[in-house]
mmCIF file of C-alpha atoms in Angstrom:
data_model
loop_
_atom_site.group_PDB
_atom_site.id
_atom_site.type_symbol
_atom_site.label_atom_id
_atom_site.label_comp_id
_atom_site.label_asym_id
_atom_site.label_seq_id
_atom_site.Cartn_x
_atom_site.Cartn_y
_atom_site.Cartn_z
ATOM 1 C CA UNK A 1 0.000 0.000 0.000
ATOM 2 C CA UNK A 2 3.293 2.237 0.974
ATOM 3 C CA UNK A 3 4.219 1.972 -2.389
ATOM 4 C CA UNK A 4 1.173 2.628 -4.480
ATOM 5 C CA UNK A 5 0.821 5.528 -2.456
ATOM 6 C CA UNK A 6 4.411 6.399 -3.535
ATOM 7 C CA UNK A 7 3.471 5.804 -7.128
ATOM 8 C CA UNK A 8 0.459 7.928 -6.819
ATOM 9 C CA UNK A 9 2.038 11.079 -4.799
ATOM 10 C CA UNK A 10 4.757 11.309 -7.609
ATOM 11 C CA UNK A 11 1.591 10.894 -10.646
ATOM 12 C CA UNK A 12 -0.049 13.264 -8.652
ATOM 13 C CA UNK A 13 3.384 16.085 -8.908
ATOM 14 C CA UNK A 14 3.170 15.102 -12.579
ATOM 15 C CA UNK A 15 -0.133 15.761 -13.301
ATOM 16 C CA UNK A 16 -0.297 18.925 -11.004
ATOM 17 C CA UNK A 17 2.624 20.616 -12.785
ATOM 18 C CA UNK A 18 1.617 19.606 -16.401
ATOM 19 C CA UNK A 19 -1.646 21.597 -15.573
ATOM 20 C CA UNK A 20 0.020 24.909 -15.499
ATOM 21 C CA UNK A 21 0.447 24.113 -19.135
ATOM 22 C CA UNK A 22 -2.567 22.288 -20.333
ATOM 23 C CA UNK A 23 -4.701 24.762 -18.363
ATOM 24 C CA UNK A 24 -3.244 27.727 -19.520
ATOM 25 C CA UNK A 25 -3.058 26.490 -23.166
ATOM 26 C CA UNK A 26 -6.236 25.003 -23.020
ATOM 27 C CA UNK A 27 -8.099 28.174 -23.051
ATOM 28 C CA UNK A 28 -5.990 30.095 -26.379
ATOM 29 C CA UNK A 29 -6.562 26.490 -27.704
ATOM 30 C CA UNK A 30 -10.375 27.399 -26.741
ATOM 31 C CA UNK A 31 -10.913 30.741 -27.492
ATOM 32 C CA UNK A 32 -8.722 30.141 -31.161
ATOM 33 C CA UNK A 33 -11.124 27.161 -31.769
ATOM 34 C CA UNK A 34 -7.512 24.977 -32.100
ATOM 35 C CA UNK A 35 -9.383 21.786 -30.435
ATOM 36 C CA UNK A 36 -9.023 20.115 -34.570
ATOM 37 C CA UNK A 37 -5.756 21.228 -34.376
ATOM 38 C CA UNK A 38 -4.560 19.341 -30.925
ATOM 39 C CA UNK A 39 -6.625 16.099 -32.321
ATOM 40 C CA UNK A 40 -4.434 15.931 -35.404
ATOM 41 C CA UNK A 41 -1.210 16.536 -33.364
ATOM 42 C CA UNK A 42 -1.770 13.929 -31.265
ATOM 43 C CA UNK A 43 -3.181 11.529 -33.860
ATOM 44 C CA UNK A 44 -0.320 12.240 -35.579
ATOM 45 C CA UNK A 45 2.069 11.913 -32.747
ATOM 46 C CA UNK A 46 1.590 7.869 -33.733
ATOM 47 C CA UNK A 47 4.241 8.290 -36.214
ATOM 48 C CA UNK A 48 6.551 9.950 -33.866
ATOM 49 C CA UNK A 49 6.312 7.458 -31.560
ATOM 50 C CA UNK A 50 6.937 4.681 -34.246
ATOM 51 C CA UNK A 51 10.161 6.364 -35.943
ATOM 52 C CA UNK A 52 10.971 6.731 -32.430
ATOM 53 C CA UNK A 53 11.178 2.771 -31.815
ATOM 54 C CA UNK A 54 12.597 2.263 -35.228
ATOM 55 C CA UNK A 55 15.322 4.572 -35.443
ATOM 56 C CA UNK A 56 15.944 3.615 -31.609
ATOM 57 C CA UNK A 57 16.285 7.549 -30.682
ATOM 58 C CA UNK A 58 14.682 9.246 -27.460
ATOM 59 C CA UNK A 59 10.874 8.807 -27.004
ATOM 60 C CA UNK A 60 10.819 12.304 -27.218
ATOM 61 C CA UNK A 61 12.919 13.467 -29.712
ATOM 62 C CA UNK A 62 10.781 11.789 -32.372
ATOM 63 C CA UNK A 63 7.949 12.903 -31.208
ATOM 64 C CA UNK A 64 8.809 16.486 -31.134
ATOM 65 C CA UNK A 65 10.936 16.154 -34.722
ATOM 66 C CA UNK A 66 6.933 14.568 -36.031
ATOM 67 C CA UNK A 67 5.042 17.334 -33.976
ATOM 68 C CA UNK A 68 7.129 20.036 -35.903
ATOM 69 C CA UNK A 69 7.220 18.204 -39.705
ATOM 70 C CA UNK A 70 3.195 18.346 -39.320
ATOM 71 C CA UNK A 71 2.808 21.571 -38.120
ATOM 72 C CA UNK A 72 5.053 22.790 -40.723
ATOM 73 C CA UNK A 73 3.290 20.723 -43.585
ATOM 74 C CA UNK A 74 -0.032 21.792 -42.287
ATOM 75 C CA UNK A 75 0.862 25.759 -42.602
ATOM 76 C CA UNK A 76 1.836 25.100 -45.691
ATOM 77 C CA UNK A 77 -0.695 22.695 -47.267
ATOM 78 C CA UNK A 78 -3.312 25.863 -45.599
ATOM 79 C CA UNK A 79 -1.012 28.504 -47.724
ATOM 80 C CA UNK A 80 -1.151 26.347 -50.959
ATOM 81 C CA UNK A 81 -4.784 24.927 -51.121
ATOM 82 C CA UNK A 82 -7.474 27.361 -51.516
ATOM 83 C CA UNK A 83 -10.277 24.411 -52.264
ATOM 84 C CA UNK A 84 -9.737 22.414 -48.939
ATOM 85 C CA UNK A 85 -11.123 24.127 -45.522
ATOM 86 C CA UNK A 86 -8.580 23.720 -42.798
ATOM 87 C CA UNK A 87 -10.908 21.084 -40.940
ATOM 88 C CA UNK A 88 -10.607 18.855 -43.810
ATOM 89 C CA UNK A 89 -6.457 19.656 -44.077
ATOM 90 C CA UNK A 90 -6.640 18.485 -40.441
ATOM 91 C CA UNK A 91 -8.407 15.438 -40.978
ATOM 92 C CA UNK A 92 -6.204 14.245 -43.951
ATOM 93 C CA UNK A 93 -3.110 15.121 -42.366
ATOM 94 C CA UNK A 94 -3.770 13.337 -39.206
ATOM 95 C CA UNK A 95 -5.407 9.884 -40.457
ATOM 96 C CA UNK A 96 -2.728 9.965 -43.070
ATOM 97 C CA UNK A 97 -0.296 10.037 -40.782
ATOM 98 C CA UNK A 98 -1.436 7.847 -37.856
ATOM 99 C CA UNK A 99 -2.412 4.760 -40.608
ATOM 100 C CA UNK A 100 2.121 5.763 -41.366
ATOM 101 C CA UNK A 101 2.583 5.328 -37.462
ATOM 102 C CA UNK A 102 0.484 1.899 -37.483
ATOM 103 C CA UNK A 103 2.193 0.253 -40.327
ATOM 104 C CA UNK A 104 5.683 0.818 -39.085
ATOM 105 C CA UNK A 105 4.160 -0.489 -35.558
ATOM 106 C CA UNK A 106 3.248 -3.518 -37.690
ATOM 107 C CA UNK A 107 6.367 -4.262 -39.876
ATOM 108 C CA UNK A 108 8.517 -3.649 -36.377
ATOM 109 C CA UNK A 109 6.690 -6.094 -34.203
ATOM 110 C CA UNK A 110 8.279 -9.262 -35.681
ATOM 111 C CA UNK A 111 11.396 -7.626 -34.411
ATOM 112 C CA UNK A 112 10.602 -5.961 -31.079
ATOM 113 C CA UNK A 113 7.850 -5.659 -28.339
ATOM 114 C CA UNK A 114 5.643 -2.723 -29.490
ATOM 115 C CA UNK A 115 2.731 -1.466 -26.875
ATOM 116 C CA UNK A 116 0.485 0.445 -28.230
ATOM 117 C CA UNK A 117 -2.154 0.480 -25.030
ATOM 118 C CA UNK A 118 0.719 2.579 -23.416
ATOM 119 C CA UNK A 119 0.694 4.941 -26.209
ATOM 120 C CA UNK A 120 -2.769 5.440 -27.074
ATOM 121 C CA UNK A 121 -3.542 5.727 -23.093
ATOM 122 C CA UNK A 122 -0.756 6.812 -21.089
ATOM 123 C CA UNK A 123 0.340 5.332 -17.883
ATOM 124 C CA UNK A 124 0.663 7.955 -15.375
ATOM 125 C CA UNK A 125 1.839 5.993 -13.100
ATOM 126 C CA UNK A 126 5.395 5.405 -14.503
ATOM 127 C CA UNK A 127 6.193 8.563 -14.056
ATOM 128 C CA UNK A 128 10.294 9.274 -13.922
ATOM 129 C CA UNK A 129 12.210 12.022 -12.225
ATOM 130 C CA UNK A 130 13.516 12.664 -16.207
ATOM 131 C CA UNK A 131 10.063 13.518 -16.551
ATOM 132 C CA UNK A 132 9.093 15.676 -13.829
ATOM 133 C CA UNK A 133 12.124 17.887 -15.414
ATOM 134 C CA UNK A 134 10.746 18.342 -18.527
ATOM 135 C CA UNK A 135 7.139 18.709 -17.269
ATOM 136 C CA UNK A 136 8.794 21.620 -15.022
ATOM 137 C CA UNK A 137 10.496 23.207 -17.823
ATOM 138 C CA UNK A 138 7.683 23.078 -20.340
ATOM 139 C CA UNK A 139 5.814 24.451 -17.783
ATOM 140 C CA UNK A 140 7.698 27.727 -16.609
ATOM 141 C CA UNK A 141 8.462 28.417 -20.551
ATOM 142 C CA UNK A 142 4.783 27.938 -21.712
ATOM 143 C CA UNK A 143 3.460 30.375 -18.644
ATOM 144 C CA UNK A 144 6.547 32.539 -18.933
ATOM 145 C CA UNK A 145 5.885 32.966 -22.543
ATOM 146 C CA UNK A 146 1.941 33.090 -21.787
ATOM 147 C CA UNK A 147 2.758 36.442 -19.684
ATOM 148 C CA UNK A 148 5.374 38.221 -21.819
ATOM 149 C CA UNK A 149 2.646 37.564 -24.705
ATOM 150 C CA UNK A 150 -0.577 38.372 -22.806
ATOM 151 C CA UNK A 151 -0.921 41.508 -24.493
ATOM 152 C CA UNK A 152 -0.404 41.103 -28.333
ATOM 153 C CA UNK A 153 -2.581 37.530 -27.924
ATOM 154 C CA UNK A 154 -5.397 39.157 -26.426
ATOM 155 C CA UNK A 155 -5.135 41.761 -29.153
ATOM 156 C CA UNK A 156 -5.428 38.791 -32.067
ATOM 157 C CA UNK A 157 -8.441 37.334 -30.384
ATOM 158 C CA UNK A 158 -10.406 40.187 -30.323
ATOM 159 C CA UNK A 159 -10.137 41.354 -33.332
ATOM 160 C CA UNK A 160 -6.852 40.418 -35.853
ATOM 161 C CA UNK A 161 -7.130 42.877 -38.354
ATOM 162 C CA UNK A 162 -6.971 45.792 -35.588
ATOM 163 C CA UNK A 163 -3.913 44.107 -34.051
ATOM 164 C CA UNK A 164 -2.303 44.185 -37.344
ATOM 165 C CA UNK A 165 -3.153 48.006 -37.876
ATOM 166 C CA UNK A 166 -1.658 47.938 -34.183
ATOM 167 C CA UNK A 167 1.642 47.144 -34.905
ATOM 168 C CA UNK A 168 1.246 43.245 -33.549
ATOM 169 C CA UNK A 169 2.774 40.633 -35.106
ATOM 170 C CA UNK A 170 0.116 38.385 -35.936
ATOM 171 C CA UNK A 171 1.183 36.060 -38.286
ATOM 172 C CA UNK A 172 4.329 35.457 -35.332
ATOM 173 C CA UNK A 173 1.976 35.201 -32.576
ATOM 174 C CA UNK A 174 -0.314 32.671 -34.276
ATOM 175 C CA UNK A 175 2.363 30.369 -34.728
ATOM 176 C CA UNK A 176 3.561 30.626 -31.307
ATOM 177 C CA UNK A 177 0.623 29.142 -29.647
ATOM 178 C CA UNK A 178 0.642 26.333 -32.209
ATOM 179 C CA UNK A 179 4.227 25.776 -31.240
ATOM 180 C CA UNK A 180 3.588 25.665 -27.769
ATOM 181 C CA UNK A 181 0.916 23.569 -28.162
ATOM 182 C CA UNK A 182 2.909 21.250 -30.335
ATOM 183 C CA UNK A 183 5.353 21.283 -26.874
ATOM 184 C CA UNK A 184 2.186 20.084 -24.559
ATOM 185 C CA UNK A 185 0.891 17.458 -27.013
ATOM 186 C CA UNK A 186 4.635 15.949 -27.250
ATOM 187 C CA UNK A 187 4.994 15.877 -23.880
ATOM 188 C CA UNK A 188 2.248 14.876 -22.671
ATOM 189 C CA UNK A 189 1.534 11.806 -24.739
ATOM 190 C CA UNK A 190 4.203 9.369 -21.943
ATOM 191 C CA UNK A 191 1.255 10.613 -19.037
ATOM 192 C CA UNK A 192 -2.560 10.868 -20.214
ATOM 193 C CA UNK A 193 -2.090 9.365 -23.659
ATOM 194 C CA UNK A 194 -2.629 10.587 -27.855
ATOM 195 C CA UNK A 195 -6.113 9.856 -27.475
ATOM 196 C CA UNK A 196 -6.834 11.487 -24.241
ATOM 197 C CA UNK A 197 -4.418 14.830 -24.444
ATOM 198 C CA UNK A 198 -7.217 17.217 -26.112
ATOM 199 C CA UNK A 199 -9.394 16.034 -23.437
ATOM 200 C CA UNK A 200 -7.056 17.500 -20.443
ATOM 201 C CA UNK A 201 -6.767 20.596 -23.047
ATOM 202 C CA UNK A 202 -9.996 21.150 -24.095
ATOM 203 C CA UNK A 203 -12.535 19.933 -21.044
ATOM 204 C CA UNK A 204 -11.078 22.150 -17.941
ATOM 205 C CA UNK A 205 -11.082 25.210 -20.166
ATOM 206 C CA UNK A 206 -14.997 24.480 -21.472
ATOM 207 C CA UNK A 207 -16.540 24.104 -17.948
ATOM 208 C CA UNK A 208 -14.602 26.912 -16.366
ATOM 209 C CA UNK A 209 -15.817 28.840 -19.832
ATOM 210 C CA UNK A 210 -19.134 28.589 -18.321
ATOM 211 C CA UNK A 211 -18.258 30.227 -14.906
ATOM 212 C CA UNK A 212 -15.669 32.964 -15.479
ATOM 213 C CA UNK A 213 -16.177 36.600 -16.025
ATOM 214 C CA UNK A 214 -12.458 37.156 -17.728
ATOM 215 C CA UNK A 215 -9.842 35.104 -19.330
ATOM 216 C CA UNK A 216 -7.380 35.426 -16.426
ATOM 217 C CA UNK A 217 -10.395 33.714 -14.353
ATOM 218 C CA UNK A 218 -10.906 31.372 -16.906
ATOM 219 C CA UNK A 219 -7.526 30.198 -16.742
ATOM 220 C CA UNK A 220 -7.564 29.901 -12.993
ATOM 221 C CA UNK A 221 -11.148 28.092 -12.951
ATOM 222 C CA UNK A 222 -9.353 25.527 -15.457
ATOM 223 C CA UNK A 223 -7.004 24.912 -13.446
ATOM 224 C CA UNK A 224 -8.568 24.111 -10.538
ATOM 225 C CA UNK A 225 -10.821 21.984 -12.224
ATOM 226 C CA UNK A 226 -7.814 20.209 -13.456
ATOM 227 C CA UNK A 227 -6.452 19.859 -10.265
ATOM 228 C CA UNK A 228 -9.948 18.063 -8.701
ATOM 229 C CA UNK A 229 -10.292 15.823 -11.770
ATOM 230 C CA UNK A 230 -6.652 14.743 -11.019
ATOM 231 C CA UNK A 231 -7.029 13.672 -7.424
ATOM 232 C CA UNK A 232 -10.449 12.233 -8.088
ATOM 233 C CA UNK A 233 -9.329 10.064 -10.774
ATOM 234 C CA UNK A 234 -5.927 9.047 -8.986
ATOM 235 C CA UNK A 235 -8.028 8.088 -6.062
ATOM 236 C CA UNK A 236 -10.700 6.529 -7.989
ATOM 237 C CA UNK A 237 -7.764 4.729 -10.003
ATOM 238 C CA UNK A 238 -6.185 3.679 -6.775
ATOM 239 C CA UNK A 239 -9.412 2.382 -4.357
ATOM 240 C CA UNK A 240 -11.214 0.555 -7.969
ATOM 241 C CA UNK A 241 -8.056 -0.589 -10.093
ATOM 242 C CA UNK A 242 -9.474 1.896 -13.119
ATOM 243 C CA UNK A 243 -6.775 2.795 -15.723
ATOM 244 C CA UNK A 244 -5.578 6.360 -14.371
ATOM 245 C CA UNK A 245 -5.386 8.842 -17.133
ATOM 246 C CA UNK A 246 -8.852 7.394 -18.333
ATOM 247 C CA UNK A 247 -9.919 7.832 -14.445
ATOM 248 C CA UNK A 248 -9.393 11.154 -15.011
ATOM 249 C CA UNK A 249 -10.339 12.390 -18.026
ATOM 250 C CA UNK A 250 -13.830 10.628 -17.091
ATOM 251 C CA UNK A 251 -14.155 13.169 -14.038
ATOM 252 C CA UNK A 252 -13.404 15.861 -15.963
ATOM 253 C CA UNK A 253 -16.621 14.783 -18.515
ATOM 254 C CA UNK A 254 -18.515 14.379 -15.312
ATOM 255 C CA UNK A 255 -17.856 17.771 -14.262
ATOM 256 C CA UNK A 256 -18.453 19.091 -17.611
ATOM 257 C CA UNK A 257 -21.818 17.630 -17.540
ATOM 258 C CA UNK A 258 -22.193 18.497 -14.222
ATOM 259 C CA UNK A 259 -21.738 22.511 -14.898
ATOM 260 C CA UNK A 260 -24.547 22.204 -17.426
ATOM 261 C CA UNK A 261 -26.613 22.389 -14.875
ATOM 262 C CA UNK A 262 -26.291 25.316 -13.403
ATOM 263 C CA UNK A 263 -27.019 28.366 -14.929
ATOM 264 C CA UNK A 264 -23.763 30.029 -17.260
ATOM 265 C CA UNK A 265 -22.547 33.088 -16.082
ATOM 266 C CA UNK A 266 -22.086 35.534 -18.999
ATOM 267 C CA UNK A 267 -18.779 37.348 -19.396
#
């Protein structure tokens, strides 16, 4: 019991300092209407992790070398194509992609042990101290960067064209939130899992969204509500065996649902 508790206290640190990023993120990625955009990141993350095993480099080396080929390709398939709406770029870029991941998955299991569970799903509770460094940094940069770009980003989401007339540098600032969301979905694919990572993005932000009267409060309701999904669903994954990161992802739906029924406060 010592040690579960052990594993859990150190998940718990994980979780609790990768929500300075997720919740912080999670709201640009909100208010931008990005949630497409994280989906095909982390769908496309597959191949990462695949080149990854077959190239035999660092887990997350690969992942952020594939995170930054597809973000590339994507501004430039938007720049090129003036048929195709983005959505539709972002669908063909991350299916394409993921089918890549799952065929090298299949040519290199006859050689070595491939599991895609931990992938797809995370495991929390492996957490090592290597990655409570790089949850740390990514953290302080992406808040750090957050703060010293408050001004020109809320500028852009009220109204673009008058930031441009403003002197802001829009097209610079656009891609800098899709970098540093590039950054979150990389890293946090080893703890909640590809299929799960817009979910810790996208939920926490939506049901504060309901609540807050600015976007500072927004970002603080978000991550609170992180914060209580992520000892719920540790406990819950603890006292009933449930697969962590699914644990609590699935509180954070149930609060969602939950704030539906109270009455939204407008902002």
């Amino acid at each position: 019991m010592t040690f579960l508790l052990s594993l859990m206290t150190f998940a718990w640190l994980a979780a609790f300092l990768l929500s300075f990023s997720t919740s912080t993120l999670g709201c640009f990625v909100l208010w931008r209407r990005m949630s497409y955009f994280g989906d095909t990141l982390a769908h496309g993350s597959m191949l990462g992790f695949s080149l990854a095993i077959a190239l035999q480099i660092n887990f997350y080396i690969g992942l952020l070398i594939t995170v930054a080929i597809i973000t590339i390709l994507l501004f430039l398939i938007e720049k090129r194509s003036r048929v195709l709406h983005m959505d539709s770029i972002l669908g063909i870029v991350a299916h394409t992609s993921l089918a890549l991941g799952f065929i090298i998955i299949s040519i290199l299991a006859n050689y070595v042990r491939v599991d895609v569970l931990d992938y797809l799903f995370g495991d929390i509770l492996m957490v090592q101290t290597l990655d409570i460094y790089i949850i740390i940094a990514l953290s302080l940069f992406i808040v750090v960067t957050i703060l010293l770009s408050w001004k020109p980003l809320m500028s852009i989401l009220i109204n673009e064209e008058m930031a441009q007339v403003e002197g802001v540098n829009v097209p610079f600032y656009k891609s800098l939130l899709v970098i540093l969301l590039a950054l979150v979905v990389a890293t946090s694919i080893t703890l909640i899992g590809a299929l799960l990572i817009t979910a810790l993005l996208i939920i926490p932000a939506s049901t504060a969204r309901r609540f807050a009267k600015s976007p500072q409060q927004m970002i603080v309701y978000s991550f609170i509500i992180s914060n209580i999904a992520i000892v719920i669903g540790l406990f819950s994954s603890l006292y009933f065996s449930f697969p962590a990161s699914a644990a609590i992802v699935a509180t954070l739906g149930g609060m969602f649902f939950i704030s539906l029924l109270f009455k939204r406060t407008d902002s």
